[in-house]
Amino acid sequence: MDLLRNYQDQNDDEMDDPEPQNPTTSNPSSPDASPPRLLTSKSAAPKVDDTMLALTVSGTNGHKALSKPIDPTQHAVAFNPTYDQLWAPIYGPSHPYAKDGIAQGMRNHKLGFVEDASIEPFVFDEQYNTFHKYGYAADPSAAAGKSPWAGKKEGLPTELTEEQKKYAEEYAKKKGEEKSGADKGEVVADKTTFHGKEEKDYQGRSWIAPPKDAKATNDHCYIPKRLVHTWSGHTKGVSAIRFFPKYGHLILSAGMDTKIKIWDVFNTGKCMRTYMGHAKAVRDICFSNDGTKFLSAGYDKNIKYWDTETGQVISTFSTGKVPYVVRLNPDEDKQNILLAGMSDKKIVQWDMNTGQITQEYDQHLGAVNTITFVDNNRRFVTSSDDKSLRVWEFGIPVVIKYISEPHMHSMPSISLHPNSNWLAAQSMDNQILIYSTREKFQLNKKKRFAGHVVAGYACQVNFSPDGRFVMSGDGEGKCWFWDWKTCKVFRTLKCHEGVCIGAEWHPLEQSKVATCGWDGLIKYWINPISNGV
């Protein structure tokens, strides 16, 4: 009985104080049991300073830790730093090796912190120009009175002398004029001189009215051979010539002497009117469809819209950049739309009725040289100094076709074939390339006109009215004629001393050609056989 009572007491003690047992070690005699492990486990993670971590997470001490920069001499970081702590400046407001360059709170410029200079701008410019011209300037560390900014450096107010005040006023006035004229071209008084006998004849018709008997003389064009007239009046080179639209009884010329002249072709052969309104050389001219008005673009950054008959300037346009080419939209209902290719890579579109810029085509990477309307004037092609061609939908500033090849050169002149299916582009590698005006605007590799030397000169390319001949001037004063079908040289004429920059075929008398050159002359050539001479 005593043994049974002792056994019961032992069971009661085990029930009162139970101990968890590992199932693998509870039965040491089990065959699946493993021997007990007596080695302590090791961790590969570095030890973390729990105290510093607690301070970082805690309230007040945490803010101090967050704002505290990391010491660059410290080889190990005992806490988890934030981004601001990693890039916080070590000494002072700036740290040259910091990712952001300067503490965020101290920057007032995207490159850091900018302070106003304690010197007047005109005094600084005076010292700057003196240094670059004579090699010396006032010492900024000198005593007050010797240096223009030494007084302000020591916190003393500096008073300008009478001479400096006068200089400051002139400086401010000059800067104001420069700022006001930055977006405008040079201003010159517009003048015109009529050289004819009378502006209206006995019937009251204007001197620009075309003759009644003007009509096409031949169905086929013939290459001119003989010089019949020379117009001389420009004191410098002639950069462009344009026949009066449809009739050709007058010819307009743009000169590098800043003047534009219009000459009689049918009757007297004399200069009829001179237009003076540009301060620098005139680069391009363009008639309206009826010839009663024309545009001129000059290196004085102005585009002027002239009345052909009276010589009055109707309006002037400028963006502050040099216009290289000007064109009116050829559609009769869009004769108030002006497009200009500028030196700042843009094609700017104006509404001349309001004088406002209505569109800017800004995709080129160089100065824009040509604007040519194609596809019934719904699109236009531009060439640029970036050695590319771009096709635009009129009114939409998005390129719909971009043509650029590694072998391409810049194309300073482009002309449309009379059948409107081809473009002839004067390439700076002494050849004329032909591009299709269809959807693909592909290069026609079978047609290539060469032999002339135009590298470095913007010689104009043109077609005969029937499309049988291609014509171009060159840098040696010659005018070249090629056969359109065979691409062979048909004839060359020695026209000018120096560069023959422009050549235009008469629109009605189809065996007559006008050329202009840098010798200041305009010459008129005919084929005597076709004209019955």
Short mmCIF file of C-alpha atoms in Angstrom, two decimals:
data_model
loop_
_atom_site.label_atom_id
_atom_site.label_comp_id
_atom_site.label_asym_id
_atom_site.label_seq_id
_atom_site.Cartn_x
_atom_site.Cartn_y
_atom_site.Cartn_z
CA MET A 1 0.00 0.00 0.00
CA ASP A 2 2.87 2.39 0.78
CA LEU A 3 4.36 1.80 -2.63
CA LEU A 4 1.05 2.58 -4.40
CA ARG A 5 0.64 5.79 -2.33
CA ASN A 6 4.15 6.99 -3.26
CA TYR A 7 3.49 6.32 -6.96
CA GLN A 8 0.24 8.35 -6.81
CA ASP A 9 2.03 11.32 -5.16
CA GLN A 10 4.69 11.30 -7.87
CA ASN A 11 2.04 11.42 -10.62
CA ASP A 12 0.31 14.36 -8.91
CA ASP A 13 3.60 16.34 -8.80
CA GLU A 14 4.16 15.79 -12.56
CA MET A 15 0.63 16.98 -13.29
CA ASP A 16 1.11 20.17 -11.18
CA ASP A 17 4.45 21.15 -12.82
CA PRO A 18 4.51 19.96 -16.42
CA GLU A 19 7.66 20.56 -18.54
CA PRO A 20 7.66 20.75 -22.39
CA GLN A 21 9.74 18.09 -23.97
CA ASN A 22 11.34 17.97 -27.40
CA PRO A 23 9.81 15.09 -29.31
CA THR A 24 13.19 14.22 -30.72
CA THR A 25 14.85 14.04 -27.29
CA SER A 26 11.92 12.75 -25.21
CA ASN A 27 12.75 9.24 -26.07
CA PRO A 28 16.51 8.81 -26.19
CA SER A 29 16.18 5.18 -26.96
CA SER A 30 14.28 5.93 -30.21
CA PRO A 31 16.25 5.05 -33.34
CA ASP A 32 15.18 8.35 -35.08
CA ALA A 33 16.39 10.55 -32.27
CA SER A 34 19.52 12.69 -32.87
CA PRO A 35 22.10 13.42 -30.20
CA PRO A 36 21.63 16.76 -28.37
CA ARG A 37 23.51 19.83 -29.86
CA LEU A 38 25.75 21.56 -27.37
CA LEU A 39 27.37 24.22 -29.84
CA THR A 40 26.04 27.83 -29.91
CA SER A 41 24.73 29.11 -33.30
CA LYS A 42 26.63 31.94 -35.16
CA SER A 43 25.07 34.71 -37.37
CA ALA A 44 26.74 36.28 -40.41
CA ALA A 45 24.91 39.61 -39.93
CA PRO A 46 26.94 42.46 -38.36
CA LYS A 47 26.15 43.57 -34.89
CA VAL A 48 23.78 46.49 -34.69
CA ASP A 49 24.08 49.18 -32.06
CA ASP A 50 20.68 48.81 -30.44
CA THR A 51 21.15 52.00 -28.47
CA MET A 52 21.82 54.14 -31.55
CA LEU A 53 18.96 52.48 -33.40
CA ALA A 54 16.63 53.22 -30.54
CA LEU A 55 17.74 56.89 -30.53
CA THR A 56 17.16 57.11 -34.27
CA VAL A 57 13.63 55.75 -33.95
CA SER A 58 12.81 57.80 -30.86
CA GLY A 59 11.30 61.27 -31.07
CA THR A 60 13.63 64.14 -30.16
CA ASN A 61 16.92 62.32 -30.34
CA GLY A 62 15.84 60.84 -33.66
CA HIS A 63 15.58 64.28 -35.27
CA LYS A 64 19.11 65.11 -34.18
CA ALA A 65 20.39 61.85 -35.63
CA LEU A 66 18.54 62.43 -38.90
CA SER A 67 20.08 65.85 -39.35
CA LYS A 68 23.55 64.75 -38.35
CA PRO A 69 25.80 64.14 -41.37
CA ILE A 70 27.93 61.05 -41.66
CA ASP A 71 31.59 61.47 -40.86
CA PRO A 72 33.59 60.55 -44.04
CA THR A 73 36.46 59.23 -41.88
CA GLN A 74 34.15 56.66 -40.31
CA HIS A 75 34.71 53.21 -41.81
CA ALA A 76 31.57 51.59 -40.45
CA VAL A 77 28.07 52.97 -39.92
CA ALA A 78 26.39 51.59 -36.84
CA PHE A 79 22.86 52.67 -37.82
CA ASN A 80 20.68 52.86 -40.89
CA PRO A 81 21.20 56.40 -42.36
CA THR A 82 18.64 58.23 -44.50
CA TYR A 83 19.23 59.73 -47.95
CA ASP A 84 19.45 63.25 -46.51
CA GLN A 85 22.09 62.11 -44.04
CA LEU A 86 24.15 60.45 -46.75
CA TRP A 87 24.30 63.62 -48.84
CA ALA A 88 24.25 66.27 -46.13
CA PRO A 89 27.11 68.81 -46.38
CA ILE A 90 29.99 68.22 -43.98
CA TYR A 91 31.38 71.73 -43.56
CA GLY A 92 29.44 74.91 -44.26
CA PRO A 93 26.60 75.32 -46.76
CA SER A 94 28.31 73.64 -49.72
CA HIS A 95 29.98 70.31 -50.27
CA PRO A 96 31.70 69.82 -53.65
CA TYR A 97 31.38 66.04 -53.53
CA ALA A 98 27.74 65.93 -52.54
CA LYS A 99 25.32 64.59 -55.11
CA ASP A 100 23.11 67.66 -54.95
CA GLY A 101 26.04 70.02 -54.60
CA ILE A 102 24.52 72.04 -51.79
CA ALA A 103 22.06 71.64 -48.95
CA GLN A 104 18.51 71.81 -50.26
CA GLY A 105 17.55 74.68 -48.01
CA MET A 106 20.44 76.85 -49.17
CA ARG A 107 19.99 76.62 -52.95
CA ASN A 108 18.26 79.39 -54.91
CA HIS A 109 19.49 78.26 -58.33
CA LYS A 110 19.55 74.92 -60.09
CA LEU A 111 23.36 74.91 -59.88
CA GLY A 112 23.62 76.00 -56.25
CA PHE A 113 23.51 79.28 -54.40
CA VAL A 114 23.84 82.60 -56.19
CA GLU A 115 24.64 85.88 -54.49
CA ASP A 116 24.32 89.36 -55.96
CA ALA A 117 27.65 90.98 -56.77
CA SER A 118 28.47 94.04 -54.71
CA ILE A 119 29.36 96.09 -57.79
CA GLU A 120 27.35 98.06 -60.31
CA PRO A 121 27.07 96.34 -63.71
CA PHE A 122 28.52 99.26 -65.64
CA VAL A 123 31.54 99.45 -63.30
CA PHE A 124 32.14 95.74 -63.74
CA ASP A 125 31.91 96.06 -67.55
CA GLU A 126 34.31 98.99 -67.42
CA GLN A 127 36.89 96.94 -65.52
CA TYR A 128 36.25 93.86 -67.66
CA ASN A 129 36.78 95.76 -70.93
CA THR A 130 39.83 97.53 -69.54
CA PHE A 131 41.40 94.21 -68.57
CA HIS A 132 40.77 92.61 -71.94
CA LYS A 133 41.93 95.67 -73.88
CA TYR A 134 44.91 96.84 -71.83
CA GLY A 135 45.70 93.84 -69.65
CA TYR A 136 45.07 95.40 -66.24
CA ALA A 137 42.12 96.30 -63.99
CA ALA A 138 41.47 97.70 -60.55
CA ASP A 139 42.55 95.46 -57.66
CA PRO A 140 39.43 94.20 -55.82
CA SER A 141 41.38 93.78 -52.58
CA ALA A 142 42.71 97.35 -52.57
CA ALA A 143 41.65 99.98 -50.07
CA ALA A 144 38.48 102.02 -50.43
CA GLY A 145 38.75 104.63 -53.14
CA LYS A 146 41.15 102.61 -55.31
CA SER A 147 38.76 99.76 -56.07
CA PRO A 148 35.24 100.43 -57.31
CA TRP A 149 33.79 97.70 -55.06
CA ALA A 150 36.13 97.97 -52.07
CA GLY A 151 33.79 100.33 -50.18
CA LYS A 152 30.82 97.97 -50.36
CA LYS A 153 33.04 95.10 -49.36
CA GLU A 154 33.77 96.86 -46.05
CA GLY A 155 30.12 97.78 -45.59
CA LEU A 156 30.61 101.47 -46.48
CA PRO A 157 28.30 103.23 -49.00
CA THR A 158 30.14 104.25 -52.16
CA GLU A 159 29.24 107.44 -53.93
CA LEU A 160 29.84 107.78 -57.66
CA THR A 161 31.78 110.66 -59.07
CA GLU A 162 30.20 112.97 -61.64
CA GLU A 163 32.10 111.25 -64.42
CA GLN A 164 30.91 107.82 -63.26
CA LYS A 165 27.31 109.05 -62.96
CA LYS A 166 27.43 110.37 -66.52
CA TYR A 167 28.92 107.09 -67.72
CA ALA A 168 26.26 105.13 -65.81
CA GLU A 169 23.45 107.08 -67.48
CA GLU A 170 24.93 106.51 -70.93
CA TYR A 171 25.42 102.83 -70.12
CA ALA A 172 21.81 102.41 -68.95
CA LYS A 173 20.50 104.19 -72.05
CA LYS A 174 22.62 102.02 -74.35
CA LYS A 175 21.54 98.82 -72.61
CA GLY A 176 17.91 99.89 -72.83
CA GLU A 177 18.20 100.50 -76.56
CA GLU A 178 19.89 97.12 -77.07
CA LYS A 179 17.15 95.37 -75.10
CA SER A 180 14.33 97.12 -76.93
CA GLY A 181 15.88 96.42 -80.33
CA ALA A 182 16.87 92.84 -79.62
CA ASP A 183 13.72 91.42 -81.26
CA LYS A 184 13.65 93.85 -84.18
CA GLY A 185 15.75 94.42 -87.24
CA GLU A 186 17.64 97.57 -88.11
CA VAL A 187 15.36 100.50 -88.88
CA VAL A 188 15.93 102.50 -92.06
CA ALA A 189 13.64 105.09 -93.62
CA ASP A 190 11.74 103.57 -96.55
CA LYS A 191 12.31 105.46 -99.79
CA THR A 192 11.54 104.85 -103.44
CA THR A 193 12.48 106.54 -106.68
CA PHE A 194 10.61 106.28 -109.98
CA HIS A 195 12.91 106.47 -113.02
CA GLY A 196 10.36 106.22 -115.84
CA LYS A 197 8.73 109.06 -117.80
CA GLU A 198 5.29 108.74 -116.22
CA GLU A 199 3.59 106.35 -113.83
CA LYS A 200 0.42 106.16 -115.95
CA ASP A 201 0.06 106.29 -119.71
CA TYR A 202 -2.46 108.33 -121.73
CA GLN A 203 -5.09 105.63 -121.17
CA GLY A 204 -4.59 105.74 -117.39
CA ARG A 205 -2.93 102.34 -117.19
CA SER A 206 -0.23 101.76 -114.60
CA TRP A 207 3.37 101.31 -115.65
CA ILE A 208 3.31 97.76 -114.23
CA ALA A 209 0.34 96.71 -116.41
CA PRO A 210 1.33 93.93 -118.82
CA PRO A 211 1.24 94.61 -122.56
CA LYS A 212 -1.96 93.49 -124.27
CA ASP A 213 -0.20 91.48 -126.95
CA ALA A 214 1.90 89.44 -124.49
CA LYS A 215 1.53 85.76 -125.27
CA ALA A 216 3.64 82.63 -125.64
CA THR A 217 5.67 82.71 -128.84
CA ASN A 218 6.84 79.10 -129.13
CA ASP A 219 5.62 75.70 -128.06
CA HIS A 220 9.17 74.48 -127.51
CA CYS A 221 12.00 76.10 -125.63
CA TYR A 222 15.40 76.65 -127.25
CA ILE A 223 18.71 77.15 -125.53
CA PRO A 224 19.82 80.82 -125.76
CA LYS A 225 23.09 81.65 -127.49
CA ARG A 226 23.48 85.42 -127.76
CA LEU A 227 23.57 88.31 -125.31
CA VAL A 228 21.09 91.04 -126.28
CA HIS A 229 20.95 93.34 -123.25
CA THR A 230 22.78 94.13 -120.02
CA TRP A 231 21.24 95.94 -117.07
CA SER A 232 23.74 97.70 -114.84
CA GLY A 233 22.66 99.78 -111.88
CA HIS A 234 23.56 97.86 -108.76
CA THR A 235 26.84 98.97 -107.18
CA LYS A 236 27.42 95.51 -105.68
CA GLY A 237 26.51 91.96 -106.57
CA VAL A 238 22.98 90.87 -107.49
CA SER A 239 21.74 88.05 -105.28
CA ALA A 240 18.40 87.18 -106.94
CA ILE A 241 16.18 88.02 -109.94
CA ARG A 242 12.47 87.32 -110.53
CA PHE A 243 10.37 87.82 -113.67
CA PHE A 244 6.95 89.45 -113.34
CA PRO A 245 4.46 86.53 -112.92
CA LYS A 246 2.83 85.12 -116.11
CA TYR A 247 3.99 87.95 -118.40
CA GLY A 248 7.66 88.64 -117.68
CA HIS A 249 7.56 92.23 -119.02
CA LEU A 250 9.38 93.40 -115.88
CA ILE A 251 12.23 91.84 -113.93
CA LEU A 252 12.88 92.42 -110.22
CA SER A 253 16.42 92.28 -108.80
CA ALA A 254 17.75 92.14 -105.23
CA GLY A 255 21.15 93.70 -104.69
CA MET A 256 23.84 93.43 -102.08
CA ASP A 257 23.93 97.24 -102.13
CA THR A 258 20.69 97.12 -100.01
CA LYS A 259 18.56 98.20 -103.01
CA ILE A 260 15.83 96.46 -104.98
CA LYS A 261 15.31 97.51 -108.59
CA ILE A 262 12.72 96.68 -111.22
CA TRP A 263 13.64 96.81 -114.92
CA ASP A 264 11.68 97.06 -118.13
CA VAL A 265 12.12 94.02 -120.38
CA PHE A 266 9.74 94.65 -123.31
CA ASN A 267 10.26 98.28 -124.26
CA THR A 268 13.00 100.63 -123.06
CA GLY A 269 15.14 98.17 -121.09
CA LYS A 270 15.71 100.78 -118.39
CA CYS A 271 15.33 100.76 -114.62
CA MET A 272 11.76 101.74 -113.74
CA ARG A 273 11.86 102.02 -109.94
CA THR A 274 14.30 101.64 -107.06
CA TYR A 275 13.10 100.46 -103.64
CA MET A 276 15.25 101.46 -100.66
CA GLY A 277 14.29 100.20 -97.21
CA HIS A 278 16.88 97.68 -96.10
CA ALA A 279 19.98 98.54 -94.08
CA LYS A 280 21.99 95.56 -95.33
CA ALA A 281 22.17 93.30 -98.37
CA VAL A 282 18.92 91.86 -99.71
CA ARG A 283 18.97 88.08 -99.83
CA ASP A 284 15.64 86.99 -101.33
CA ILE A 285 12.60 88.42 -103.15
CA CYS A 286 9.22 86.94 -104.04
CA PHE A 287 6.31 88.29 -106.15
CA SER A 288 2.67 87.84 -105.25
CA ASN A 289 0.57 85.91 -107.79
CA ASP A 290 -0.60 89.05 -109.62
CA GLY A 291 2.73 90.88 -109.34
CA THR A 292 1.23 93.98 -107.72
CA LYS A 293 3.15 93.30 -104.50
CA PHE A 294 6.37 91.58 -103.55
CA LEU A 295 8.36 90.48 -100.51
CA SER A 296 11.99 91.16 -99.73
CA ALA A 297 14.25 89.62 -97.06
CA GLY A 298 17.44 91.32 -95.95
CA TYR A 299 20.39 90.68 -93.69
CA ASP A 300 19.13 93.55 -91.52
CA LYS A 301 16.67 90.94 -90.12
CA ASN A 302 13.66 92.59 -91.75
CA ILE A 303 11.06 91.20 -94.15
CA LYS A 304 9.27 93.95 -96.10
CA TYR A 305 6.05 93.75 -98.09
CA TRP A 306 6.13 96.30 -100.93
CA ASP A 307 3.58 97.76 -103.33
CA THR A 308 5.20 97.24 -106.73
CA GLU A 309 3.54 100.23 -108.40
CA THR A 310 3.94 102.94 -105.75
CA GLY A 311 7.02 101.62 -103.93
CA GLN A 312 5.36 101.98 -100.54
CA VAL A 313 6.12 99.52 -97.73
CA ILE A 314 2.81 97.94 -96.73
CA SER A 315 4.18 96.16 -93.67
CA THR A 316 7.42 94.98 -92.06
CA PHE A 317 8.01 91.71 -90.21
CA SER A 318 10.91 90.64 -88.01
CA THR A 319 11.76 88.04 -85.38
CA GLY A 320 15.23 89.40 -84.63
CA LYS A 321 16.83 86.70 -86.83
CA VAL A 322 18.05 86.82 -90.42
CA PRO A 323 15.46 85.59 -92.96
CA TYR A 324 17.12 83.41 -95.60
CA VAL A 325 14.08 82.72 -97.78
CA VAL A 326 10.58 84.23 -98.08
CA ARG A 327 7.54 82.73 -99.82
CA LEU A 328 3.86 83.52 -100.17
CA ASN A 329 1.37 80.68 -100.22
CA PRO A 330 0.62 80.20 -103.95
CA ASP A 331 -3.13 79.66 -103.39
CA GLU A 332 -5.20 82.67 -104.47
CA ASP A 333 -7.19 82.66 -101.22
CA LYS A 334 -4.00 82.47 -99.09
CA GLN A 335 -2.01 85.38 -100.55
CA ASN A 336 -1.90 86.90 -97.07
CA ILE A 337 0.12 83.97 -95.67
CA LEU A 338 3.88 84.56 -95.51
CA LEU A 339 6.44 81.84 -94.79
CA ALA A 340 10.05 82.70 -93.97
CA GLY A 341 13.00 80.39 -93.35
CA MET A 342 15.14 81.90 -90.62
CA SER A 343 18.73 81.64 -89.46
CA ASP A 344 17.56 80.22 -86.10
CA LYS A 345 16.37 76.95 -87.73
CA LYS A 346 12.67 77.92 -87.78
CA ILE A 347 10.12 78.44 -90.53
CA VAL A 348 7.87 81.26 -89.32
CA GLN A 349 4.37 81.78 -90.71
CA TRP A 350 2.70 85.21 -90.56
CA ASP A 351 -0.80 86.38 -91.34
CA MET A 352 -0.02 89.66 -93.07
CA ASN A 353 -3.55 91.00 -92.48
CA THR A 354 -3.08 90.95 -88.72
CA GLY A 355 0.73 91.00 -88.53
CA GLN A 356 0.66 88.06 -86.12
CA ILE A 357 2.77 84.89 -86.21
CA THR A 358 0.26 82.08 -86.72
CA GLN A 359 2.61 79.08 -86.83
CA GLU A 360 6.23 78.04 -86.30
CA TYR A 361 7.76 74.98 -87.90
CA ASP A 362 10.71 74.13 -85.65
CA GLN A 363 12.38 70.82 -86.50
CA HIS A 364 15.49 71.71 -88.51
CA LEU A 365 18.95 71.70 -86.94
CA GLY A 366 20.40 74.47 -89.10
CA ALA A 367 19.45 77.64 -90.96
CA VAL A 368 16.56 77.11 -93.40
CA ASN A 369 17.53 77.80 -97.04
CA THR A 370 14.52 76.95 -99.23
CA ILE A 371 10.73 76.62 -99.09
CA THR A 372 9.02 74.87 -102.04
CA PHE A 373 5.27 74.18 -102.21
CA VAL A 374 4.19 70.80 -103.66
CA ASP A 375 1.08 68.62 -103.91
CA ASN A 376 -1.29 71.43 -104.99
CA ASN A 377 0.17 73.64 -102.24
CA ARG A 378 -1.05 71.31 -99.48
CA ARG A 379 2.53 70.53 -98.49
CA PHE A 380 5.89 72.20 -98.71
CA VAL A 381 9.50 70.98 -98.72
CA THR A 382 12.30 72.75 -96.87
CA SER A 383 16.07 72.33 -97.03
CA SER A 384 18.55 73.43 -94.43
CA ASP A 385 22.21 73.69 -93.50
CA ASP A 386 21.68 70.49 -91.46
CA LYS A 387 21.96 68.60 -94.82
CA SER A 388 18.41 67.30 -94.73
CA LEU A 389 15.08 67.71 -96.51
CA ARG A 390 11.84 67.86 -94.54
CA VAL A 391 8.30 67.70 -95.84
CA TRP A 392 5.54 69.51 -93.94
CA GLU A 393 1.76 69.61 -94.12
CA PHE A 394 0.85 73.27 -94.51
CA GLY A 395 -0.36 74.66 -91.18
CA ILE A 396 0.77 71.61 -89.16
CA PRO A 397 4.22 71.91 -87.51
CA VAL A 398 4.98 68.18 -87.69
CA VAL A 399 7.41 66.67 -90.20
CA ILE A 400 5.65 64.07 -92.34
CA LYS A 401 8.79 63.04 -94.22
CA TYR A 402 12.43 63.37 -93.19
CA ILE A 403 15.15 62.77 -95.79
CA SER A 404 18.74 62.58 -94.58
CA GLU A 405 21.53 60.30 -95.78
CA PRO A 406 25.20 60.19 -94.78
CA HIS A 407 26.26 61.14 -98.30
CA MET A 408 23.95 64.17 -98.54
CA HIS A 409 25.18 67.76 -98.67
CA SER A 410 23.29 70.95 -97.92
CA MET A 411 20.96 72.13 -100.71
CA PRO A 412 20.75 75.93 -100.96
CA SER A 413 18.35 75.98 -103.94
CA ILE A 414 15.37 73.84 -104.96
CA SER A 415 13.09 74.23 -107.99
CA LEU A 416 9.84 72.48 -108.92
CA HIS A 417 9.52 70.85 -112.35
CA PRO A 418 6.70 72.31 -114.51
CA ASN A 419 4.79 69.01 -114.32
CA SER A 420 4.98 69.23 -110.47
CA ASN A 421 6.19 65.63 -110.17
CA TRP A 422 9.88 66.31 -109.51
CA LEU A 423 12.10 68.57 -107.43
CA ALA A 424 15.56 69.62 -108.61
CA ALA A 425 17.89 70.27 -105.66
CA GLN A 426 21.23 72.04 -106.05
CA SER A 427 23.65 70.00 -103.94
CA MET A 428 26.88 71.42 -102.56
CA ASP A 429 28.88 68.49 -103.97
CA ASN A 430 28.61 69.95 -107.52
CA GLN A 431 25.56 68.09 -108.72
CA ILE A 432 21.81 68.53 -109.08
CA LEU A 433 19.68 65.78 -107.51
CA ILE A 434 16.10 64.92 -108.45
CA TYR A 435 13.47 63.95 -105.88
CA SER A 436 9.93 62.75 -106.49
CA THR A 437 7.06 64.83 -105.07
CA ARG A 438 4.87 61.77 -104.64
CA GLU A 439 4.12 60.23 -101.26
CA LYS A 440 7.56 58.71 -100.75
CA PHE A 441 9.66 61.73 -101.86
CA GLN A 442 12.36 59.35 -103.04
CA LEU A 443 15.64 60.23 -104.73
CA ASN A 444 15.64 59.44 -108.45
CA LYS A 445 19.01 57.71 -108.78
CA LYS A 446 18.83 57.62 -112.59
CA LYS A 447 18.77 61.39 -112.95
CA ARG A 448 21.82 63.35 -111.89
CA PHE A 449 23.14 66.55 -113.45
CA ALA A 450 26.80 67.41 -112.98
CA GLY A 451 29.74 69.23 -114.54
CA HIS A 452 29.33 72.66 -112.96
CA VAL A 453 31.21 73.92 -109.87
CA VAL A 454 28.88 75.30 -107.21
CA ALA A 455 30.54 74.17 -103.98
CA GLY A 456 30.33 77.07 -101.55
CA TYR A 457 27.81 79.11 -103.58
CA ALA A 458 24.01 79.15 -103.39
CA CYS A 459 23.55 79.09 -107.17
CA GLN A 460 19.92 78.82 -108.18
CA VAL A 461 18.61 75.92 -110.26
CA ASN A 462 15.70 76.30 -112.67
CA PHE A 463 13.66 74.61 -115.40
CA SER A 464 12.59 75.74 -118.84
CA PRO A 465 8.81 76.36 -119.04
CA ASP A 466 8.26 73.15 -121.06
CA GLY A 467 10.43 71.09 -118.67
CA ARG A 468 12.90 69.97 -121.37
CA PHE A 469 15.95 71.67 -119.90
CA VAL A 470 17.56 72.13 -116.50
CA MET A 471 19.53 75.32 -115.93
CA SER A 472 21.97 76.52 -113.26
CA GLY A 473 24.70 79.09 -112.75
CA ASP A 474 28.04 78.19 -111.21
CA GLY A 475 30.94 79.67 -109.28
CA GLU A 476 32.99 80.40 -112.41
CA GLY A 477 30.41 82.71 -114.02
CA LYS A 478 28.97 80.14 -116.42
CA CYS A 479 25.37 79.19 -117.04
CA TRP A 480 24.84 75.47 -117.66
CA PHE A 481 22.01 73.79 -119.59
CA TRP A 482 21.24 70.04 -119.37
CA ASP A 483 18.77 67.91 -121.27
CA TRP A 484 16.12 66.62 -118.83
CA LYS A 485 15.76 63.18 -120.46
CA THR A 486 19.38 62.28 -121.14
CA CYS A 487 20.98 64.28 -118.27
CA LYS A 488 23.72 65.37 -120.69
CA VAL A 489 25.20 68.86 -120.84
CA PHE A 490 23.53 70.69 -123.73
CA ARG A 491 25.35 74.04 -123.62
CA THR A 492 27.37 76.34 -121.39
CA LEU A 493 27.48 80.13 -121.60
CA LYS A 494 30.14 82.36 -120.07
CA CYS A 495 27.83 84.96 -118.51
CA HIS A 496 29.55 86.82 -115.68
CA GLU A 497 32.86 87.70 -114.14
CA GLY A 498 32.83 85.85 -110.84
CA VAL A 499 29.81 83.91 -109.62
CA CYS A 500 26.67 83.48 -111.74
CA ILE A 501 24.28 83.19 -108.80
CA GLY A 502 20.85 83.28 -110.48
CA ALA A 503 19.21 82.29 -113.76
CA GLU A 504 15.54 82.69 -114.74
CA TRP A 505 13.72 81.53 -117.87
CA HIS A 506 11.25 83.98 -119.38
CA PRO A 507 7.68 82.72 -118.73
CA LEU A 508 6.31 83.61 -122.22
CA GLU A 509 9.19 84.14 -124.64
CA GLN A 510 10.51 80.68 -124.06
CA SER A 511 13.90 81.07 -125.69
CA LYS A 512 15.03 83.97 -123.52
CA VAL A 513 16.94 83.69 -120.26
CA ALA A 514 18.04 86.29 -117.69
CA THR A 515 21.11 85.73 -115.52
CA CYS A 516 22.58 87.70 -112.61
CA GLY A 517 25.97 87.60 -110.93
CA TRP A 518 28.16 88.99 -108.23
CA ASP A 519 29.62 91.45 -110.75
CA GLY A 520 26.45 93.54 -110.27
CA LEU A 521 25.09 92.89 -113.79
CA ILE A 522 21.88 91.34 -115.09
CA LYS A 523 22.14 89.91 -118.61
CA TYR A 524 19.45 88.92 -121.09
CA TRP A 525 20.13 86.07 -123.53
CA ILE A 526 18.13 84.85 -126.56
CA ASN A 527 18.21 82.17 -129.23
CA PRO A 528 18.28 84.11 -132.53
CA ILE A 529 16.86 81.25 -134.63
CA SER A 530 13.69 80.81 -132.58
CA ASN A 531 13.13 84.57 -132.47
CA GLY A 532 13.56 85.05 -136.19
CA VAL A 533 16.69 87.17 -135.82
#
